[in-house]
Amino acid sequence: MRVTYLDNNATTRVADEVREVMLPYFSSLYGNPSSMHLFGGQVHRVIEKAREKAALLINAEPDEIVFTSCGTESDNTAIMSGLETGRNRRHIITTRVEHPAVLNFCKSLSRRGFTATFLPVDKLGKIKPEDIEEAITDETAIVSIMYANNETGVIFPMKEVAEIVKSKGVLLHTDAVQAIGKLPVDVKDLPVDMISISGHKMHAPKGIGALYIRKGTRFSPYIIGGHQERGKRAGTENVASIAGLGAACELAREEMKAENTKVSSLRDKLENGLLKSCPDVRVNGDTENRLPNTANISFEFVEGEAILLRLNEFNICASSGSACTSGSLEPSHVLRAMGVPYTAIHGSIRFSLSRYTTDEDVDIVLERLPGIITELRTMSPYGK
Ligand code: PLP
């Protein structure tokens, strides 16, 4: 049965071009890049080539890129490094709407003797950059603010944030896992110190990530062992996936502009179609500053999980809240932080598109979903 996949903020399909680039490292080119012999040495060059491609995507220098195992590792590494090199400063500033890779890590650190400030967002999911300025103290080691939200797609004003944080001389990290590959990011124009990247959100495989570390930034490694990644991240390199991430970065750089035009017009068609055909529907988040691929829509008086189950019968994949929190029936912490009414939080669905989304995918959802909503509302415990 045909799959209608609109859950690309959870993960993306590996691009064919990316898979092709990876294959030799599972068969003929299996050497260890740290080996002295040529067989391993040739693999080392592949890693350096991928590093160049990843750097180019954000206009960084290759030696500012460190490969990691995922976005979560990049996030944890950046924050921990900020604390380790922070000359006894023990305070972190972040937001209430971060991905659990930052949010839960900061919560865990605050149980281990550090302090964390979780900044609020407004009804549209936006932060107030002035709040950051007020929250910074002499104790602040690092500020970690996401670039774009995985649930709503809301983009934070990172340049403004960076100017404030850097004027205070504090280290700044951004979790740009949902932004890299979807939005142009230029580190020469954006004074952040560290940026987290994840392969599987941009058509590379799962289990590969990167951390941009600006030259001159004090850094302390999180994974300690061998001297791989110039001593910044130990562990034998995931060569195939690193090559894949490099290829995905190259593809994103070449195709981002055209892709965004196509993806945002499909997303708008989906969103407008649903707003037109279903009553009591709202779009969550700041639609003016939003990732081109994301629509977070609340169908009031219905349970999101019930909607997903019905969509599943037609092989339509979407998500309620982030993939990491679905499975627990906890309402989305992002929508709660935005003050979205409970009846709307419970009926929220995230649709996230990609370069592979077609007109037909959108038509299938528009054909099936309004009927599902009407049907579920007649059985709703909210009595609508
Ligand atoms: N940060 C954000 C904003 C994300 O959306 C995700 C994944 O959903 C992560 C971090 C974690 O990335 P990974 O799955 O590569 O660990």
JSON list of C-alpha atoms in Angstrom, two decimals, residues 16-114:
[
{"chain": "A", "resi": 16, "resn": "ASP", "atom": "CA", "xyz": [19.21, 7.82, -3.15]},
{"chain": "A", "resi": 17, "resn": "GLU", "atom": "CA", "xyz": [22.28, 9.94, -3.88]},
{"chain": "A", "resi": 18, "resn": "VAL", "atom": "CA", "xyz": [23.27, 9.70, -0.20]},
{"chain": "A", "resi": 19, "resn": "ARG", "atom": "CA", "xyz": [22.79, 5.93, -0.05]},
{"chain": "A", "resi": 20, "resn": "GLU", "atom": "CA", "xyz": [24.93, 5.46, -3.16]},
{"chain": "A", "resi": 21, "resn": "VAL", "atom": "CA", "xyz": [27.79, 7.43, -1.62]},
{"chain": "A", "resi": 22, "resn": "MET", "atom": "CA", "xyz": [27.63, 5.32, 1.55]},
{"chain": "A", "resi": 23, "resn": "LEU", "atom": "CA", "xyz": [27.61, 1.81, 0.05]},
{"chain": "A", "resi": 24, "resn": "PRO", "atom": "CA", "xyz": [31.36, 1.24, -0.53]},
{"chain": "A", "resi": 25, "resn": "TYR", "atom": "CA", "xyz": [32.07, 1.73, 3.19]},
{"chain": "A", "resi": 26, "resn": "PHE", "atom": "CA", "xyz": [29.98, -1.33, 4.03]},
{"chain": "A", "resi": 27, "resn": "SER", "atom": "CA", "xyz": [31.88, -3.54, 1.60]},
{"chain": "A", "resi": 28, "resn": "SER", "atom": "CA", "xyz": [35.18, -2.85, -0.13]},
{"chain": "A", "resi": 29, "resn": "LEU", "atom": "CA", "xyz": [36.31, 0.23, 1.81]},
{"chain": "A", "resi": 30, "resn": "TYR", "atom": "CA", "xyz": [36.00, -1.01, 5.37]},
{"chain": "A", "resi": 31, "resn": "GLY", "atom": "CA", "xyz": [39.35, 0.23, 6.66]},
{"chain": "A", "resi": 32, "resn": "ASN", "atom": "CA", "xyz": [39.75, 2.10, 9.91]},
{"chain": "A", "resi": 33, "resn": "PRO", "atom": "CA", "xyz": [40.46, 5.76, 9.14]},
{"chain": "A", "resi": 34, "resn": "SER", "atom": "CA", "xyz": [42.99, 5.88, 12.00]},
{"chain": "A", "resi": 35, "resn": "SER", "atom": "CA", "xyz": [45.13, 3.08, 10.53]},
{"chain": "A", "resi": 36, "resn": "MET", "atom": "CA", "xyz": [48.61, 3.87, 9.23]},
{"chain": "A", "resi": 37, "resn": "HIS", "atom": "CA", "xyz": [48.17, 1.78, 6.07]},
{"chain": "A", "resi": 38, "resn": "LEU", "atom": "CA", "xyz": [46.87, 3.13, 2.81]},
{"chain": "A", "resi": 39, "resn": "PHE", "atom": "CA", "xyz": [43.74, 0.98, 2.96]},
{"chain": "A", "resi": 40, "resn": "GLY", "atom": "CA", "xyz": [42.62, 2.89, 6.03]},
{"chain": "A", "resi": 41, "resn": "GLY", "atom": "CA", "xyz": [44.13, 6.16, 4.88]},
{"chain": "A", "resi": 42, "resn": "GLN", "atom": "CA", "xyz": [41.87, 6.38, 1.84]},
{"chain": "A", "resi": 43, "resn": "VAL", "atom": "CA", "xyz": [38.87, 6.21, 4.17]},
{"chain": "A", "resi": 44, "resn": "HIS", "atom": "CA", "xyz": [40.30, 9.04, 6.24]},
{"chain": "A", "resi": 45, "resn": "ARG", "atom": "CA", "xyz": [40.21, 11.24, 3.15]},
{"chain": "A", "resi": 46, "resn": "VAL", "atom": "CA", "xyz": [36.50, 10.48, 2.72]},
{"chain": "A", "resi": 47, "resn": "ILE", "atom": "CA", "xyz": [35.82, 11.83, 6.20]},
{"chain": "A", "resi": 48, "resn": "GLU", "atom": "CA", "xyz": [37.72, 15.01, 5.45]},
{"chain": "A", "resi": 49, "resn": "LYS", "atom": "CA", "xyz": [35.79, 15.48, 2.21]},
{"chain": "A", "resi": 50, "resn": "ALA", "atom": "CA", "xyz": [32.50, 15.08, 4.08]},
{"chain": "A", "resi": 51, "resn": "ARG", "atom": "CA", "xyz": [33.72, 17.59, 6.67]},
{"chain": "A", "resi": 52, "resn": "GLU", "atom": "CA", "xyz": [34.34, 20.10, 3.90]},
{"chain": "A", "resi": 53, "resn": "LYS", "atom": "CA", "xyz": [30.82, 19.60, 2.54]},
{"chain": "A", "resi": 54, "resn": "ALA", "atom": "CA", "xyz": [29.20, 19.95, 5.96]},
{"chain": "A", "resi": 55, "resn": "ALA", "atom": "CA", "xyz": [31.24, 23.09, 6.61]},
{"chain": "A", "resi": 56, "resn": "LEU", "atom": "CA", "xyz": [30.30, 24.59, 3.25]},
{"chain": "A", "resi": 57, "resn": "LEU", "atom": "CA", "xyz": [26.59, 24.28, 4.00]},
{"chain": "A", "resi": 58, "resn": "ILE", "atom": "CA", "xyz": [26.91, 26.73, 6.90]},
{"chain": "A", "resi": 59, "resn": "ASN", "atom": "CA", "xyz": [29.90, 28.69, 5.52]},
{"chain": "A", "resi": 60, "resn": "ALA", "atom": "CA", "xyz": [32.18, 27.33, 8.26]},
{"chain": "A", "resi": 61, "resn": "GLU", "atom": "CA", "xyz": [35.77, 26.07, 8.06]},
{"chain": "A", "resi": 62, "resn": "PRO", "atom": "CA", "xyz": [36.17, 22.28, 7.88]},
{"chain": "A", "resi": 63, "resn": "ASP", "atom": "CA", "xyz": [38.09, 22.11, 11.16]},
{"chain": "A", "resi": 64, "resn": "GLU", "atom": "CA", "xyz": [35.13, 23.74, 12.91]},
{"chain": "A", "resi": 65, "resn": "ILE", "atom": "CA", "xyz": [33.00, 20.61, 12.25]},
{"chain": "A", "resi": 66, "resn": "VAL", "atom": "CA", "xyz": [33.08, 17.61, 14.63]},
{"chain": "A", "resi": 67, "resn": "PHE", "atom": "CA", "xyz": [31.11, 14.49, 13.69]},
{"chain": "A", "resi": 68, "resn": "THR", "atom": "CA", "xyz": [28.98, 12.97, 16.46]},
{"chain": "A", "resi": 69, "resn": "SER", "atom": "CA", "xyz": [26.49, 10.12, 16.70]},
{"chain": "A", "resi": 70, "resn": "CYS", "atom": "CA", "xyz": [23.34, 12.27, 16.56]},
{"chain": "A", "resi": 71, "resn": "GLY", "atom": "CA", "xyz": [21.73, 15.60, 17.32]},
{"chain": "A", "resi": 72, "resn": "THR", "atom": "CA", "xyz": [21.20, 14.59, 20.94]},
{"chain": "A", "resi": 73, "resn": "GLU", "atom": "CA", "xyz": [24.91, 13.94, 21.43]},
{"chain": "A", "resi": 74, "resn": "SER", "atom": "CA", "xyz": [25.76, 17.29, 19.81]},
{"chain": "A", "resi": 75, "resn": "ASP", "atom": "CA", "xyz": [23.34, 19.07, 22.16]},
{"chain": "A", "resi": 76, "resn": "ASN", "atom": "CA", "xyz": [24.60, 17.31, 25.30]},
{"chain": "A", "resi": 77, "resn": "THR", "atom": "CA", "xyz": [28.23, 17.87, 24.26]},
{"chain": "A", "resi": 78, "resn": "ALA", "atom": "CA", "xyz": [27.78, 21.60, 23.63]},
{"chain": "A", "resi": 79, "resn": "ILE", "atom": "CA", "xyz": [26.03, 22.26, 26.93]},
{"chain": "A", "resi": 80, "resn": "MET", "atom": "CA", "xyz": [28.41, 20.14, 28.98]},
{"chain": "A", "resi": 81, "resn": "SER", "atom": "CA", "xyz": [31.38, 21.78, 27.31]},
{"chain": "A", "resi": 82, "resn": "GLY", "atom": "CA", "xyz": [29.97, 25.19, 28.21]},
{"chain": "A", "resi": 83, "resn": "LEU", "atom": "CA", "xyz": [29.77, 24.14, 31.85]},
{"chain": "A", "resi": 84, "resn": "GLU", "atom": "CA", "xyz": [33.16, 22.40, 31.92]},
{"chain": "A", "resi": 85, "resn": "THR", "atom": "CA", "xyz": [34.96, 25.39, 30.43]},
{"chain": "A", "resi": 86, "resn": "GLY", "atom": "CA", "xyz": [32.86, 27.99, 32.22]},
{"chain": "A", "resi": 87, "resn": "ARG", "atom": "CA", "xyz": [35.33, 28.73, 35.03]},
{"chain": "A", "resi": 88, "resn": "ASN", "atom": "CA", "xyz": [32.99, 27.51, 37.77]},
{"chain": "A", "resi": 89, "resn": "ARG", "atom": "CA", "xyz": [29.93, 29.21, 36.36]},
{"chain": "A", "resi": 90, "resn": "ARG", "atom": "CA", "xyz": [27.04, 26.82, 36.90]},
{"chain": "A", "resi": 91, "resn": "HIS", "atom": "CA", "xyz": [24.03, 28.47, 35.25]},
{"chain": "A", "resi": 92, "resn": "ILE", "atom": "CA", "xyz": [22.42, 27.52, 31.91]},
{"chain": "A", "resi": 93, "resn": "ILE", "atom": "CA", "xyz": [19.74, 29.48, 30.06]},
{"chain": "A", "resi": 94, "resn": "THR", "atom": "CA", "xyz": [17.42, 27.70, 27.67]},
{"chain": "A", "resi": 95, "resn": "THR", "atom": "CA", "xyz": [13.71, 27.74, 26.73]},
{"chain": "A", "resi": 96, "resn": "ARG", "atom": "CA", "xyz": [10.64, 25.77, 27.75]},
{"chain": "A", "resi": 97, "resn": "VAL", "atom": "CA", "xyz": [10.08, 24.57, 24.19]},
{"chain": "A", "resi": 98, "resn": "GLU", "atom": "CA", "xyz": [13.39, 22.85, 23.47]},
{"chain": "A", "resi": 99, "resn": "HIS", "atom": "CA", "xyz": [13.60, 19.29, 22.23]},
{"chain": "A", "resi": 100, "resn": "PRO", "atom": "CA", "xyz": [14.12, 16.80, 25.09]},
{"chain": "A", "resi": 101, "resn": "ALA", "atom": "CA", "xyz": [17.77, 16.51, 23.99]},
{"chain": "A", "resi": 102, "resn": "VAL", "atom": "CA", "xyz": [18.28, 19.95, 25.54]},
{"chain": "A", "resi": 103, "resn": "LEU", "atom": "CA", "xyz": [15.31, 20.22, 27.91]},
{"chain": "A", "resi": 104, "resn": "ASN", "atom": "CA", "xyz": [15.75, 16.93, 29.73]},
{"chain": "A", "resi": 105, "resn": "PHE", "atom": "CA", "xyz": [19.54, 17.30, 29.77]},
{"chain": "A", "resi": 106, "resn": "CYS", "atom": "CA", "xyz": [19.20, 20.69, 31.47]},
{"chain": "A", "resi": 107, "resn": "LYS", "atom": "CA", "xyz": [16.64, 19.26, 33.91]},
{"chain": "A", "resi": 108, "resn": "SER", "atom": "CA", "xyz": [19.04, 16.45, 34.70]},
{"chain": "A", "resi": 109, "resn": "LEU", "atom": "CA", "xyz": [21.90, 18.93, 35.21]},
{"chain": "A", "resi": 110, "resn": "SER", "atom": "CA", "xyz": [19.78, 20.97, 37.58]},
{"chain": "A", "resi": 111, "resn": "ARG", "atom": "CA", "xyz": [19.44, 17.84, 39.73]},
{"chain": "A", "resi": 112, "resn": "ARG", "atom": "CA", "xyz": [23.25, 17.58, 39.70]},
{"chain": "A", "resi": 113, "resn": "GLY", "atom": "CA", "xyz": [24.13, 20.92, 41.23]},
{"chain": "A", "resi": 114, "resn": "PHE", "atom": "CA", "xyz": [23.78, 23.21, 38.21]}
]
